[in-house]
XYZ file of C-alpha atoms in Angstrom:
385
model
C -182.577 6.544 -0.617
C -179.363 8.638 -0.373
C -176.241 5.909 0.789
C -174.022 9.384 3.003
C -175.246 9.810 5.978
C -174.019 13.622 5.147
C -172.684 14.890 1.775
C -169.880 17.229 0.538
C -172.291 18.709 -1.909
C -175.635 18.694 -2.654
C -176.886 19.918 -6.123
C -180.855 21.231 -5.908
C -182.288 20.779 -9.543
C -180.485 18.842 -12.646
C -181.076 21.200 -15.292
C -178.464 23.441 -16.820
C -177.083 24.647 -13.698
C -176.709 21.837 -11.774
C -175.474 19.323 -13.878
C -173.221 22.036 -15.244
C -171.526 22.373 -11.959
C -171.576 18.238 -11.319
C -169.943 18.270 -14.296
C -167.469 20.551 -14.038
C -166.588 19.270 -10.185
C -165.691 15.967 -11.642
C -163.093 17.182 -13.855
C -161.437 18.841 -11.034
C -159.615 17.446 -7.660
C -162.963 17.754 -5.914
C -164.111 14.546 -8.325
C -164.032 12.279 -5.222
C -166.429 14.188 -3.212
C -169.144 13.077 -2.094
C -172.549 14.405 -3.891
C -175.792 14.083 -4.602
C -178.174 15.689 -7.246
C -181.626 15.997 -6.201
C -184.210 16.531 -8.963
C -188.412 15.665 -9.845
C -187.477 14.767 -13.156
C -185.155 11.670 -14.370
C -183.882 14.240 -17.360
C -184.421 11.318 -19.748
C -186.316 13.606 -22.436
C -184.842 16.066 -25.285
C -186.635 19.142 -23.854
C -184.605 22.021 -24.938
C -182.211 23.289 -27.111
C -179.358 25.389 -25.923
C -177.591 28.066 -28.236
C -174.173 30.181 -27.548
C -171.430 32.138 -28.869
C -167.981 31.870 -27.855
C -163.912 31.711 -29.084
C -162.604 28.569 -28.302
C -163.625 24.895 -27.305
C -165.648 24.701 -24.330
C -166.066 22.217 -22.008
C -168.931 20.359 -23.492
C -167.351 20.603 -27.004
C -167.527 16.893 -27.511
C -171.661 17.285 -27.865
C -171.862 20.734 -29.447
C -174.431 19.375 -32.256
C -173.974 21.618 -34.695
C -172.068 25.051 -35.060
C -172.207 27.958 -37.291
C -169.421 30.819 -38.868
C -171.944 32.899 -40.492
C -175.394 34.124 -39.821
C -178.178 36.123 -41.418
C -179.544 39.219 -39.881
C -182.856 40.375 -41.056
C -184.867 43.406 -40.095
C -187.655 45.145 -42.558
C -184.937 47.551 -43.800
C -181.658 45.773 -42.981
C -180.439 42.155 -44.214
C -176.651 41.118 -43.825
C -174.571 38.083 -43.664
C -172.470 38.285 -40.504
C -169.081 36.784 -40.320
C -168.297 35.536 -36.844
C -164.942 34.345 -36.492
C -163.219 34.518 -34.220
C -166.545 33.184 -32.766
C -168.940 30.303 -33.711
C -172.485 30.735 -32.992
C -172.870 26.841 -30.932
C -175.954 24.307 -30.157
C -176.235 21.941 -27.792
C -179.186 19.497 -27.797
C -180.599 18.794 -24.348
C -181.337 15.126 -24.505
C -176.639 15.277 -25.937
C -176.258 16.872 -22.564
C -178.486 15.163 -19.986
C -177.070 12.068 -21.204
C -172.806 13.180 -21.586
C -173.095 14.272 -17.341
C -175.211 11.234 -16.316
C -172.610 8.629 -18.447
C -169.455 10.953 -16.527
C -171.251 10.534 -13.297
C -171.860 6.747 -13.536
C -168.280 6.347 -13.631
C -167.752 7.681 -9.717
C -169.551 5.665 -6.767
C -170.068 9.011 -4.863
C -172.153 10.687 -7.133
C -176.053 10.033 -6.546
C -179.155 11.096 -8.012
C -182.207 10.862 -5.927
C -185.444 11.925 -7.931
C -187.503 13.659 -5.322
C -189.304 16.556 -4.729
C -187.304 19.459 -2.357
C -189.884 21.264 0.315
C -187.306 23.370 1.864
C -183.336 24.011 2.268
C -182.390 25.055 5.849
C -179.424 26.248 7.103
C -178.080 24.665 10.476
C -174.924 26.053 12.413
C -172.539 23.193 9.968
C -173.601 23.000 7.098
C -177.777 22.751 5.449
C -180.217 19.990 5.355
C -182.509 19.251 2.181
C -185.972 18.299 3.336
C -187.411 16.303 0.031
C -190.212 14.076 0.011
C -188.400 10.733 0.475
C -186.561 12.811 3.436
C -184.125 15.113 4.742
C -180.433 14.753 3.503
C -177.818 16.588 5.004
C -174.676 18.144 3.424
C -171.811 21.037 3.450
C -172.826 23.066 1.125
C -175.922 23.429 -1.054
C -176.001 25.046 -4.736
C -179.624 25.463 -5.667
C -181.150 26.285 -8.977
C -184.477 26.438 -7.418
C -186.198 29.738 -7.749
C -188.863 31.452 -5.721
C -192.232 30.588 -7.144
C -193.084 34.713 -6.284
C -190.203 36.142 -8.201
C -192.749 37.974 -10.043
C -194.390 39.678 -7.612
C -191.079 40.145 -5.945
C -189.932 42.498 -8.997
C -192.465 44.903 -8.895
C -190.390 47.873 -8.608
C -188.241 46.370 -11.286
C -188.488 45.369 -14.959
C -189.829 41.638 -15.140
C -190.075 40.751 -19.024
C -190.572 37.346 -20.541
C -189.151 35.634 -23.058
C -190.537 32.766 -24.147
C -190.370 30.985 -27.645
C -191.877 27.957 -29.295
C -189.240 25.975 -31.721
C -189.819 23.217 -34.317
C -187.497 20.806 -35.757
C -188.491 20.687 -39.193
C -187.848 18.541 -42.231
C -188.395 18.708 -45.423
C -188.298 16.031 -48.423
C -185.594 17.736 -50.167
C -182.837 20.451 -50.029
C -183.712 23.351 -48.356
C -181.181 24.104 -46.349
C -177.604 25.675 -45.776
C -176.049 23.923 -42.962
C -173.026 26.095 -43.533
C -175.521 29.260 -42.119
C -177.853 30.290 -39.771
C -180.396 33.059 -39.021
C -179.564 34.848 -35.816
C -182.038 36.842 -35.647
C -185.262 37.803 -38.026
C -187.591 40.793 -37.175
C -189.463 40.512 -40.196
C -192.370 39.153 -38.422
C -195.157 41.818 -37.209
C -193.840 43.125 -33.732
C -197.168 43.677 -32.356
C -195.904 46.832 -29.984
C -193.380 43.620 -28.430
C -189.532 42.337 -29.652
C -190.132 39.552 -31.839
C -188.061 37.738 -34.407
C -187.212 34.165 -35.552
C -184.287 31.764 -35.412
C -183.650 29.121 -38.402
C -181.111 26.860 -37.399
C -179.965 24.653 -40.050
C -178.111 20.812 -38.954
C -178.491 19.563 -42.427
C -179.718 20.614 -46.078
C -183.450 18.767 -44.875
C -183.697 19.559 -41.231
C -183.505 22.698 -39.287
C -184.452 24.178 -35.776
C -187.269 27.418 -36.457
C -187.909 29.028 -33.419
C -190.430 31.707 -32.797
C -188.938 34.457 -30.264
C -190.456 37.202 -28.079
C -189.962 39.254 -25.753
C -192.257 40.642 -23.981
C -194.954 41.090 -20.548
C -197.296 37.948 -21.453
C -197.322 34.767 -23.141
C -199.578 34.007 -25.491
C -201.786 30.998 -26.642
C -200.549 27.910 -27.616
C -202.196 28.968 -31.629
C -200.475 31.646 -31.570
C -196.937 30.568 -31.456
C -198.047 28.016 -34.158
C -199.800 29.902 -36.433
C -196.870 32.946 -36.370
C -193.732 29.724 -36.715
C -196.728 28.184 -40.369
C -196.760 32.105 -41.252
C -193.237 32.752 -41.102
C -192.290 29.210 -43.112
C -194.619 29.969 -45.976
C -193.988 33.834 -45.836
C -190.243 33.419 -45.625
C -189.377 30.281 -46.432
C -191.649 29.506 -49.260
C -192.306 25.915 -47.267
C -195.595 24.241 -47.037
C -194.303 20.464 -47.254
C -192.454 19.682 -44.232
C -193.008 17.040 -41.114
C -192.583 18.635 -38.001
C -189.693 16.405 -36.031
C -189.668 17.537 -32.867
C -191.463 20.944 -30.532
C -190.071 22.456 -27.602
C -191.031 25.457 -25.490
C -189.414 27.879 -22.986
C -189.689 30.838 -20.734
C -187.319 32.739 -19.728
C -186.978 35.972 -16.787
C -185.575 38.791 -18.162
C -185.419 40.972 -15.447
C -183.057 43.925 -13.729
C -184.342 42.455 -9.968
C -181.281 41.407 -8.615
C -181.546 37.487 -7.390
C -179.921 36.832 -4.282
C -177.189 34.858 -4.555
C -177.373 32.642 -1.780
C -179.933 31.758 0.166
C -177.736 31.634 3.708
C -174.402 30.867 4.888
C -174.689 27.045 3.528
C -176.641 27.824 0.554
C -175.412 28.951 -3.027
C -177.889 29.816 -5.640
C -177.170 28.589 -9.203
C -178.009 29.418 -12.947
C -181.558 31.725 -12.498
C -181.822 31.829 -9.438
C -178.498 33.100 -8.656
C -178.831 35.993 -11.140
C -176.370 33.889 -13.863
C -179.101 34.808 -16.601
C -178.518 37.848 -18.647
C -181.615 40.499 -18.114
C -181.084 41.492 -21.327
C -181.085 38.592 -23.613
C -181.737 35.382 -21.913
C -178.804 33.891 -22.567
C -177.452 31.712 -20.069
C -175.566 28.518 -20.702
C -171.995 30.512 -21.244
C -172.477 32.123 -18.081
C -173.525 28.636 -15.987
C -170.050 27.258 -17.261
C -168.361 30.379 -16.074
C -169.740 30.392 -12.617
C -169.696 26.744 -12.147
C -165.847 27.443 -12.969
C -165.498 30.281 -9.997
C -167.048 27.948 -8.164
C -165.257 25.216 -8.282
C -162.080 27.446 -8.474
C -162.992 28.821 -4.698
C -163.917 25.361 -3.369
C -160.787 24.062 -4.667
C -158.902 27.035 -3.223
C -159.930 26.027 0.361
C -162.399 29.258 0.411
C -166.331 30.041 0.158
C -168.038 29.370 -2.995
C -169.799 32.466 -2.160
C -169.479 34.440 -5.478
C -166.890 37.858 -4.973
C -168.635 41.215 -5.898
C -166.927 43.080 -8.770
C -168.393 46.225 -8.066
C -166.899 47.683 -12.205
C -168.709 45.044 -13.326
C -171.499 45.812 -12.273
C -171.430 48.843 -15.126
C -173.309 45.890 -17.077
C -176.302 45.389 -14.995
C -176.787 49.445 -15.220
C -176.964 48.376 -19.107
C -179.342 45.740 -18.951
C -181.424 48.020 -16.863
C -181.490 50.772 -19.556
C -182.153 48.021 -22.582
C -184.826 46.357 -20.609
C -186.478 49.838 -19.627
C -186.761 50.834 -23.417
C -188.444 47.628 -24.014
C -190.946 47.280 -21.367
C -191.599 51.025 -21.789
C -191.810 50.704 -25.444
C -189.554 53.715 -25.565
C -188.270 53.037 -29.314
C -188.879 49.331 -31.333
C -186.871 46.821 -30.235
C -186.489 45.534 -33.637
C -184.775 48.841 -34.582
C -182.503 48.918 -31.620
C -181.412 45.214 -32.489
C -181.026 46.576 -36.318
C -178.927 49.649 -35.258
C -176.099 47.652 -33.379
C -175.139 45.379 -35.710
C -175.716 47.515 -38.784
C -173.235 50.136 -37.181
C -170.980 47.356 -35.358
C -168.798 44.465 -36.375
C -170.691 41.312 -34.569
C -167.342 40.564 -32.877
C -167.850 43.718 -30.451
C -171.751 42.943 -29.828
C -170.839 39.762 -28.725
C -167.877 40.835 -26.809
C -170.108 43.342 -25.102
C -172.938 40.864 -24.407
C -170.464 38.536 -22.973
C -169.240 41.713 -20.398
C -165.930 41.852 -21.905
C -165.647 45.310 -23.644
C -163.762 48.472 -22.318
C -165.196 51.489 -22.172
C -164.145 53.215 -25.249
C -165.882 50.308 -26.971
C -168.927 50.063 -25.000
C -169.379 54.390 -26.246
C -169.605 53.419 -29.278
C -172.135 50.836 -29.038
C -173.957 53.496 -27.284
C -172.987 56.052 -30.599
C -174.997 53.515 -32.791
C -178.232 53.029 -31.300
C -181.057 55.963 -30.669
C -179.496 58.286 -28.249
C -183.349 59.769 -26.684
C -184.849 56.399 -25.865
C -181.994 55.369 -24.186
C -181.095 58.772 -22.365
C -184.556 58.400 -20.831
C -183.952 54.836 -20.117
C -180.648 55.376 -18.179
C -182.318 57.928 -16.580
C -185.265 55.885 -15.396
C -182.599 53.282 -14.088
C -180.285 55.471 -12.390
C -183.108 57.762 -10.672
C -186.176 55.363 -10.490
């Protein structure tokens, strides 16, 4: 049971979020709070893989795994090498992660973890109380990850598209391959009327990550993701002798319903449930570190953690909304769009522009060099829906 009769901070859910934001608290002057992590899991497992793009060293740059300067793009009528720098394309293995907060947190007597499972989060008039199944646990402030089991159905007059993927950590009995280079992204696979494409990331000349991608309204059967990851390694690869290391799965919201972010005066919402996610690619881990940053930046400031609204930057959700309409209304193949911007842009400004960092001049001509109809309509739609 919990040791503080009431804490500085309570963290709801230890996955990326939340340990993210532990972590990042105790390498500020908030490290002697008092807190307490509240999670159903122990996070004892390697059950996910997390990949990024970025400049420079990051805070967890002491258990990036592996990292990558050039990557292959393949589509059925486009295949280039992409230079990155100034970026690296960056994994970080989950089991690496779990393991680097849980050692940093050992090290301070105020940090807990209490393995429970959280009913409800209430605010009071000072403060919120945790109600969990070994009790309730009071504290100051709250940052959940937690999201509402009927986000679904709550996005109805929204886009709500899925992305899930199936990976395999392969290895084979001999060179295969590069280490030096991985494949961002490969649409050679059928599309089936969805966005699909594969990842091969290499971490030495026998072993490499293969990870079956889609986007799209349903998942399908566990087979399925099999079958497509065997077609793709004999079709593409050439491989039929390999041992299969490792599996993991995931599913990811890509949606333009905007998450709340909080949940009451007392109560911030973290990583998905907060709306850190980006609609329209998934990617996430960048942005945790970013808000956990602002976060921490505010609470050290003596203010609300409550996150500022930008309303410019908001310009980027109205672009997620467009991408994600031309999806989900199959307006034009994804696989195409994906093919246009980087055949017609250096990498450097896709990535700059998927981290919300371009000006405008540069965002027009990412919109110059993909198919100006489908996406007319889809601004349209999410401007006027």
């Amino acid at each position: 049971m919990p040791t503080f009769l009431k804490y500085d901070y309570i963290i709801a859910g230890g996955g990326a979020a939340g340990l993210s934001l532990l972590y990042h608290l105790l390498q500020s002057p908030l490290k002697d709070k008092s807190i307490l992590l509240i999670d159903k899991e122990s996070k004892n497992q390697n059950d996910r893989t997390w990949c990024f793009w970025e400049k420079s060293p990051n805070i967890f740059e002491d258990i990036v795994y592996r990292q990558w300067k050039q990557v292959d793009f393949h589509s059925s009528n486009f295949s280039k090498t992409l230079n990155l720098s100034p970026y690296s394309y960056k994994m970080i293995r989950g089991i690496d992660f779990y393991q680097h907060v849980q050692s940093l947190a050992r090290e301070h007597s105020h940090v807990e973890f209490l393995q429970a499972d959280i009913y409800e989060i209430e605010d009071q008039s000072e403060g919120a109380v945790v109600k969990t199944s070994v009790g309730e646990v009071h504290t100051n402030w709250v940052f959940s990850s937690i999201r509402d089991k009927n986000e679904q159905e709550q996005a109805q007059n929204h886009h709500y598209l899925l992305q899930h993927f199936k990976g395999w950590v392969i290895k084979t009995s001999y060179p295969f391959f590069n280490p030096q280079k991985a494949t961002l992204m490969d649409f050679r696979v059928a599309q089936h009327d969805d966005c699909r494409f594969v990842y091969v990331l290499p971490t030495d000349e026998h072993t490499a990550l293969i990870e079956y991608t889609l986007f799209s309204h349903e998942l399908l059967s566990e087979e399925m993701y099999e079958q497509a990851l065997i077609d793709y390694l004999r079709r593409f690869c050439q491989l039929d002798d390999y041992t299969i290391e490792h599996e993991e799965f995931g599913v990811i919201p890509m949606t333009n319903m905007p998450y709340p972010s909080s949940a009451g005066k007392f109560t911030i919402n973290i990583g998905t449930a907060g709306g850190v996610t980006k609609p329209s690619t998934g990617y996430t881990f960048t942005r945790i570190q970013q808000d956990s940053e602002g976060i921490v930046k505010r609470l050290r400031a003596g203010r609300s953690p409550h996150r500022p609204h930008d309303a410019w930057q908001q310009r980027f959700m109205v672009y997620d909304s467009v991408l994600l309409d031309v999806m989900a209304r199959n307006r034009h193949p994804a696989s195409d769009v994906f093919t246009q911007l980087f055949r017609n842009n250096p990498p450097q400004r896709v990535f700059k522009f998927l981290d919300e960092k371009t000006n405008f001049w540069e965002e027009i001509k990412l919109a110059n060099s993909v198919p100006k109809i489908p996406f007319i309509k889809g601004l349209s739609s999410a401007l006027f829906k």
